[in-house]
Every structure is written in C-alpha cells, then in structure tokens.
C-alpha cells in the first residue's frame, strides 16, 4: 500500500507534464492501470495552458504573432479487473494526440503573416489490454486500440494574397499495443516496455482557397508509432524512485492534403524534422498514512530544422509536483501541477528560409485523478 500511494502522486507529477510534449503528443499513452491490484477504476482530468508567441523575420514584416496556442482539457478513464491469478484486463480511454492553434487577428499594421489562422486536431482512443503473468516476476501484455481523429485548418496564409483552409472528416481506425514487464514486489521494482503501433487513416478532405472550395481528395495520415520504457523501484519503505523514456516516430508523420502539397511544392501542414525522445525522472515519498507526494523533472531535446506554423515549438523541460490523499483504503485522490519551459523554434513558409522566430515560451499544466479499488 505504501508504494501504491507514492505511485499515485508520481502520476500527478509526471503525467501532467506530458500535456505539452513533442509533436502533438498529449497523454503519453500510459498503461499503468493494468498493474493495479484487484478490481480498480480511475477517472482523470488534465488541463494545459500554453503560451506560445513569436516574431516574424524582417522579410515577413517583423510583426509579433501574439499567443497562438489555446488552452485545452485532457479527460481520461480506466477500468481494470483480474481473472484468476495470472490473467488481468484493462480498458483505458485517453486523447493521445491533439493540437489547438488560434493566431490572434490583426489589430494593427504591420500584421503578423499568420494572423487569424486557426487549426484543431483531436483524437480519442479506447484501448483494451490483457496481461498474462508468466511467473511471479515476468508478464506479457497486449491488445487493440480504436482511435478516432479529426482535423481542421482555417485561414492559413500561402502568400500575401491567398488564404488556405481545409477540413477533414472524422475517421476511426485500429492499432495495437504489446509489452513485457518485470516485477519484484518486495522492493516495489517494476520495469515495463510498451510498443504502440502507428494507426493509419485515409481521410476525406475538402480544401479551400480564400473561402472557395478548390478541391476534394483523400489525405493519408499515420499517427506515429511509439515506445515507452517505464521503471520504478523502492529505495526504502517510504520512498520510491520512478522514471520513463518515451520515443515517438514523428519523422514519419505528416499532414499533407493534396492541394496544399501541390501549391507548396511538397510542403505539409504539419510535419517534424526528426523523432522525439522524452526523459522523465522523479521521486515519491510517503509522509503519513493519508498523505504522500512526489516531484519529477522531464526533458525533451530539440530536434532541429524548421517547425510548422501550426506547431512552432522544439523540445521542452519541465518540473512537476504531485500529492495524493488516501480518503480510505479504497479511494485515493491525486493532484499535480507542472511548469513546462517550451523550446524555441523557427518556422518557414517556403521551406528554405525562416519566416518567424519563437522563443521564451512556456506552459502550465495541472491534473487530478480519483482512483477506486473495489
């Protein structure tokens, strides 16, 4: 029970920072409910408030963009149950990827070149997992993930006279999850390696120039494959060290509708120069039978290259604090807050020269989780 309390606080400290990770990563695709004891359920709610602004280069007018990143909520839930001593199953809902872009409208001249541009991308995923314990230490797990995706772009400038818009249909597709874990319960040791497959969509897309429909086509979009390595170990009866490494295959991700790709000579609405790796390390401590806390730090190196005007960030560093209150042996409430320093980036409109510089940006994220053991 001691380590379970600490781990709950670790969730709050570490997971809320994932709300503004690399690319359009949001939830981190965690599977920790699968390792809870007995019959277990949880509901979670995260909130992120990023502040991302930049300045156009001199050749594009030198205007300031204003804060172009909208705040958002991140809900989730999970339910887990044992079936005998060796088999358990979990159902997990999250929103693994997302984006919310809203460049302020111009209020003075010169106007920022992307003033008034908007974009949203939303996903919803339901993952069913089954775990089989080979022995007291080793287990394997896997399952299927159903994920929906929808995207919309409005008033993105192609040049000084043409604004581009696009809207994709809501689509769903299946992917899969596989993993292996090693545990040593007497010292609260657990190491879990999880692979999340890419999920492929063929999205009917309508594209507009200056508000007029200019083409309808199908856009191929693959949300990226990823690998999570999660580890924890107790260092004394009341203290736990935990950490994770998350790799995401952003290099092979792009949203490039047919007309946009043609007009920009191979450009993408959203793409990334390279893959991302996010490192997290934290420590949790039990202060009393009711209270425990945790602190974690996270770092994601810059990948370089031009960033998209719909996602002008590169890398991050964050610190998170979490606390768990045990209401009774069957109910725990966990809350956490994280401050994220967002890495600077340059954007482009022609794929050869910088159009803007974004720096000095940050985000604040918070989360709460209520866990029930039945």
Coordinates of N, CA, C and O in Angstrom, one line a residue, residues 18-116:
X18 N 3.1 15.8 -19.6 CA 3.0 15.2 -20.9 C 2.0 15.9 -21.7 O 1.9 15.7 -22.9
X19 N 1.2 16.8 -21.1 CA 0.2 17.5 -21.8 C 0.7 18.5 -22.9 O 0.0 19.0 -23.7
X20 N 2.0 18.7 -22.8 CA 2.6 19.6 -23.9 C 4.0 19.0 -24.3 O 5.0 19.6 -24.2
X21 N 4.0 17.8 -24.7 CA 5.2 17.1 -25.1 C 5.4 17.3 -26.6 O 4.8 18.1 -27.3
X22 N 6.4 16.4 -27.2 CA 6.8 16.6 -28.5 C 5.8 16.4 -29.6 O 4.8 15.7 -29.3
X23 N 5.9 17.1 -30.7 CA 4.9 17.0 -31.8 C 3.5 17.4 -31.2 O 3.4 18.4 -30.6
X24 N 2.5 16.5 -31.5 CA 1.2 16.8 -31.0 C 0.9 15.8 -29.9 O -0.3 15.5 -29.6
X25 N 1.9 15.3 -29.2 CA 1.8 14.3 -28.2 C 1.1 14.9 -27.0 O 1.4 16.1 -26.6
X26 N 0.1 14.2 -26.4 CA -0.6 14.8 -25.2 C -0.6 13.8 -24.0 O -0.1 14.1 -23.0
X27 N -1.2 12.6 -24.1 CA -1.4 11.8 -23.0 C -0.2 11.0 -22.6 O -0.1 10.5 -21.4
X28 N 0.7 10.7 -23.5 CA 1.8 9.8 -23.3 C 1.5 8.3 -23.4 O 2.4 7.5 -23.2
X29 N 0.2 8.0 -23.6 CA -0.2 6.6 -23.9 C 0.2 5.7 -22.7 O 0.6 4.6 -23.0
X30 N 0.0 6.1 -21.5 CA 0.3 5.2 -20.4 C -0.6 4.1 -20.2 O -1.8 4.1 -20.5
X31 N -0.1 3.0 -19.6 CA -0.9 1.8 -19.3 C -0.8 1.4 -17.9 O -1.0 0.2 -17.5
X32 N -0.5 2.3 -16.9 CA -0.2 1.9 -15.5 C -1.5 1.3 -14.9 O -1.3 0.5 -13.9
X33 N -2.7 1.6 -15.2 CA -3.9 1.0 -14.6 C -3.8 -0.6 -14.7 O -4.3 -1.3 -13.8
X34 N -3.2 -1.1 -15.7 CA -3.1 -2.5 -15.9 C -2.4 -3.2 -14.8 O -2.5 -4.4 -14.5
X35 N -1.5 -2.5 -14.0 CA -0.7 -3.1 -12.9 C -1.3 -2.8 -11.6 O -0.7 -3.2 -10.6
X36 N -2.5 -2.2 -11.5 CA -3.1 -2.0 -10.2 C -3.6 -3.4 -9.6 O -3.8 -4.3 -10.4
X37 N -3.7 -3.5 -8.3 CA -4.1 -4.7 -7.7 C -5.6 -4.8 -7.6 O -6.3 -3.8 -7.5
X38 N -6.2 -6.0 -7.9 CA -7.6 -6.3 -7.7 C -8.4 -5.6 -8.8 O -7.9 -5.3 -9.9
X39 N -9.7 -5.3 -8.5 CA -10.6 -4.6 -9.4 C -10.4 -3.1 -9.1 O -10.5 -2.6 -8.0
X40 N -10.1 -2.3 -10.2 CA -9.7 -0.9 -10.0 C -10.3 -0.1 -11.1 O -10.4 -0.5 -12.2
X41 N -10.7 1.2 -10.7 CA -11.1 2.1 -11.7 C -10.6 3.5 -11.4 O -10.3 3.8 -10.2
X42 N -10.4 4.3 -12.4 CA -10.0 5.7 -12.2 C -10.6 6.6 -13.2 O -10.9 6.2 -14.3
X43 N -10.7 7.9 -12.8 CA -11.1 9.0 -13.7 C -10.0 10.1 -13.6 O -9.6 10.3 -12.5
X44 N -9.7 10.7 -14.7 CA -8.6 11.7 -14.7 C -9.1 12.9 -15.5 O -9.9 12.8 -16.4
X45 N -8.6 14.1 -15.1 CA -8.8 15.3 -15.9 C -7.6 16.2 -15.8 O -7.1 16.5 -14.7
X46 N -7.0 16.5 -17.0 CA -5.9 17.4 -17.1 C -6.3 18.7 -17.8 O -7.3 18.7 -18.5
X47 N -5.5 19.7 -17.5 CA -5.7 21.0 -18.1 C -4.3 21.6 -18.4 O -3.4 21.5 -17.6
X48 N -4.1 22.1 -19.6 CA -2.9 22.7 -20.1 C -3.2 24.1 -20.6 O -4.1 24.3 -21.3
X49 N -2.3 25.1 -20.2 CA -2.5 26.5 -20.6 C -1.1 26.9 -21.2 O -0.3 27.5 -20.5
X50 N -0.8 26.6 -22.5 CA 0.4 27.1 -23.1 C 0.4 28.5 -23.5 O -0.7 29.1 -23.9
X51 N 1.6 29.1 -23.5 CA 1.7 30.5 -24.0 C 2.9 30.4 -25.0 O 4.0 30.3 -24.6
X52 N 2.5 30.5 -26.3 CA 3.5 30.4 -27.4 C 3.4 31.5 -28.3 O 2.3 31.7 -29.0
X53 N 4.4 32.4 -28.4 CA 4.3 33.5 -29.3 C 5.7 33.7 -30.0 O 6.7 33.3 -29.5
X54 N 5.7 34.4 -31.1 CA 6.9 34.7 -31.8 C 6.9 36.0 -32.6 O 5.9 36.7 -32.5
X55 N 7.9 36.2 -33.4 CA 8.1 37.4 -34.1 C 8.5 37.1 -35.6 O 9.4 36.3 -35.8
X56 N 7.8 37.6 -36.5 CA 8.1 37.4 -37.9 C 9.5 38.0 -38.2 O 9.9 39.0 -37.6
X57 N 10.2 37.3 -39.1 CA 11.5 37.9 -39.6 C 11.3 39.2 -40.4 O 10.2 39.5 -40.8
X58 N 12.4 39.9 -40.5 CA 12.2 41.2 -41.2 C 11.6 41.1 -42.6 O 10.8 41.9 -43.1
X59 N 12.0 40.0 -43.3 CA 11.5 39.9 -44.7 C 10.0 39.5 -44.7 O 9.3 39.7 -45.8
X60 N 9.4 39.2 -43.6 CA 8.0 38.9 -43.5 C 7.3 39.9 -42.6 O 6.2 39.7 -42.1
X61 N 7.9 41.1 -42.4 CA 7.2 42.2 -41.8 C 7.6 42.5 -40.4 O 7.3 43.6 -39.9
X62 N 8.2 41.5 -39.7 CA 8.7 41.8 -38.3 C 7.6 41.9 -37.3 O 7.9 42.3 -36.1
X63 N 6.3 41.6 -37.5 CA 5.3 41.7 -36.5 C 5.3 40.6 -35.5 O 5.8 39.5 -35.8
X64 N 4.7 40.8 -34.4 CA 4.6 39.8 -33.3 C 3.3 39.0 -33.6 O 2.3 39.5 -34.0
X65 N 3.4 37.7 -33.3 CA 2.3 36.8 -33.5 C 1.2 36.9 -32.4 O 0.0 36.6 -32.7
X66 N 1.5 37.2 -31.2 CA 0.6 37.0 -30.1 C 0.6 35.6 -29.7 O 1.1 34.7 -30.4
X67 N -0.1 35.2 -28.6 CA -0.2 33.9 -28.2 C -1.1 33.1 -29.1 O -2.3 33.3 -29.2
X68 N -0.5 32.1 -29.8 CA -1.2 31.3 -30.8 C -1.6 29.9 -30.3 O -2.2 29.1 -31.0
X69 N -1.4 29.6 -29.0 CA -1.7 28.2 -28.5 C -2.8 28.3 -27.5 O -2.7 29.0 -26.5
X70 N -3.9 27.6 -27.9 CA -5.1 27.6 -27.0 C -5.0 26.6 -25.9 O -4.3 25.6 -26.0
X71 N -5.6 26.9 -24.7 CA -5.6 26.0 -23.6 C -6.6 24.9 -23.9 O -7.5 25.0 -24.8
X72 N -6.5 23.8 -23.2 CA -7.3 22.6 -23.5 C -7.4 21.7 -22.3 O -6.6 21.7 -21.4
X73 N -8.5 20.9 -22.3 CA -8.7 19.9 -21.2 C -8.3 18.5 -21.8 O -8.2 18.3 -23.0
X74 N -7.9 17.6 -20.8 CA -7.5 16.3 -21.2 C -8.1 15.2 -20.3 O -7.6 14.9 -19.3
X75 N -9.3 14.7 -20.7 CA -10.0 13.8 -19.8 C -9.5 12.3 -20.1 O -8.9 12.0 -21.1
X76 N -9.8 11.4 -19.1 CA -9.4 10.0 -19.3 C -10.1 9.2 -18.2 O -10.6 9.7 -17.2
X77 N -10.2 7.9 -18.5 CA -10.7 7.0 -17.5 C -10.1 5.6 -17.8 O -9.6 5.3 -18.9
X78 N -10.1 4.7 -16.8 CA -9.6 3.3 -16.9 C -10.4 2.4 -16.0 O -10.8 2.8 -14.9
X79 N -10.5 1.2 -16.4 CA -11.0 0.1 -15.5 C -10.2 -1.1 -15.7 O -9.9 -1.5 -16.8
X80 N -9.9 -1.8 -14.6 CA -9.0 -3.0 -14.6 C -9.6 -4.1 -13.7 O -10.1 -3.8 -12.6
X81 N -9.5 -5.3 -14.1 CA -10.0 -6.4 -13.4 C -9.2 -7.7 -13.5 O -8.6 -7.9 -14.6
X82 N -9.0 -8.4 -12.5 CA -8.3 -9.7 -12.5 C -9.2 -10.8 -12.9 O -10.4 -10.8 -12.5
X83 N -8.7 -11.8 -13.6 CA -9.4 -13.0 -14.0 C -8.6 -14.2 -13.5 O -7.8 -14.7 -14.3
X84 N -8.6 -14.6 -12.2 CA -7.7 -15.6 -11.7 C -6.4 -14.9 -11.3 O -6.3 -13.7 -11.2
X85 N -5.4 -15.8 -11.0 CA -4.1 -15.3 -10.5 C -3.2 -14.9 -11.6 O -2.2 -14.2 -11.3
X86 N -3.4 -15.3 -12.8 CA -2.5 -15.0 -13.9 C -3.0 -14.0 -15.0 O -2.1 -13.4 -15.7
X87 N -4.2 -13.8 -15.1 CA -4.8 -13.0 -16.2 C -5.5 -11.8 -15.6 O -6.3 -11.9 -14.7
X88 N -5.2 -10.6 -16.2 CA -6.0 -9.4 -15.9 C -6.2 -8.7 -17.2 O -5.6 -8.9 -18.2
X89 N -7.2 -7.7 -17.1 CA -7.5 -7.0 -18.3 C -7.9 -5.5 -17.9 O -8.3 -5.3 -16.8
X90 N -7.6 -4.6 -18.8 CA -7.9 -3.2 -18.6 C -8.5 -2.6 -19.8 O -8.2 -2.9 -21.0
X91 N -9.3 -1.6 -19.6 CA -9.9 -0.7 -20.6 C -9.5 0.7 -20.3 O -9.8 1.2 -19.2
X92 N -8.8 1.4 -21.2 CA -8.3 2.7 -21.0 C -8.7 3.7 -22.1 O -8.6 3.4 -23.3
X93 N -9.3 4.8 -21.7 CA -9.6 5.9 -22.6 C -8.7 7.1 -22.4 O -8.4 7.5 -21.3
X94 N -8.2 7.6 -23.5 CA -7.4 8.8 -23.4 C -7.5 9.6 -24.7 O -8.1 9.1 -25.7
X95 N -6.9 10.7 -24.8 CA -6.8 11.6 -26.0 C -5.3 11.7 -26.3 O -4.7 12.7 -25.9
X96 N -4.7 10.8 -27.0 CA -3.3 10.7 -27.2 C -2.6 11.8 -27.9 O -1.5 12.2 -27.6
X97 N -3.3 12.4 -28.9 CA -2.7 13.4 -29.8 C -3.7 14.5 -29.9 O -4.9 14.3 -30.0
X98 N -3.2 15.8 -30.1 CA -4.1 16.9 -30.3 C -3.3 18.2 -30.5 O -2.1 18.3 -30.3
X99 N -4.0 19.1 -31.1 CA -3.5 20.5 -31.3 C -4.6 21.5 -31.3 O -5.7 21.2 -31.7
X100 N -4.3 22.7 -30.8 CA -5.3 23.8 -30.8 C -4.5 25.1 -31.1 O -3.8 25.6 -30.2
X101 N -4.7 25.6 -32.3 CA -4.0 26.8 -32.8 C -5.0 27.9 -33.0 O -6.0 27.7 -33.7
X102 N -4.7 29.1 -32.5 CA -5.5 30.2 -32.8 C -4.7 31.5 -32.8 O -4.5 32.1 -31.7
X103 N -4.2 31.9 -33.9 CA -3.4 33.1 -34.0 C -4.3 34.3 -33.9 O -5.4 34.4 -34.6
X104 N -4.0 35.2 -33.0 CA -4.9 36.4 -32.8 C -5.1 37.2 -34.1 O -4.1 37.3 -34.9
X105 N -6.3 37.7 -34.3 CA -6.5 38.6 -35.5 C -5.7 39.8 -35.4 O -5.4 40.3 -34.3
X106 N -5.3 40.4 -36.6 CA -4.5 41.6 -36.6 C -5.3 42.8 -36.1 O -6.5 43.0 -36.4
X107 N -4.7 43.6 -35.2 CA -5.3 44.8 -34.7 C -4.5 46.0 -35.1 O -5.0 47.2 -34.8
X108 N -3.4 45.9 -35.7 CA -2.6 47.0 -36.2 C -1.7 46.5 -37.3 O -1.5 45.3 -37.5
X109 N -1.1 47.5 -38.0 CA -0.2 47.2 -39.1 C 1.2 47.5 -38.7 O 1.5 48.5 -37.9
X110 N 2.3 46.7 -39.1 CA 2.1 45.5 -40.0 C 1.5 44.3 -39.2 O 1.8 44.2 -38.1
X111 N 0.7 43.6 -39.9 CA 0.1 42.4 -39.3 C 1.0 41.2 -39.4 O 1.8 41.1 -40.3
X112 N 0.9 40.3 -38.4 CA 1.7 39.1 -38.5 C 1.1 38.3 -39.6 O -0.1 38.2 -39.9
X113 N 2.0 37.6 -40.4 CA 1.6 36.9 -41.6 C 0.6 35.8 -41.4 O -0.2 35.5 -42.3
X114 N 0.5 35.2 -40.2 CA -0.5 34.2 -40.0 C -1.6 34.7 -39.1 O -2.4 33.8 -38.5
X115 N -1.8 36.0 -39.0 CA -2.9 36.5 -38.1 C -4.2 35.9 -38.5 O -4.6 35.9 -39.7
X116 N -5.0 35.4 -37.6 CA -6.3 34.9 -37.8 C -6.3 33.4 -38.2 O -7.4 32.8 -38.3

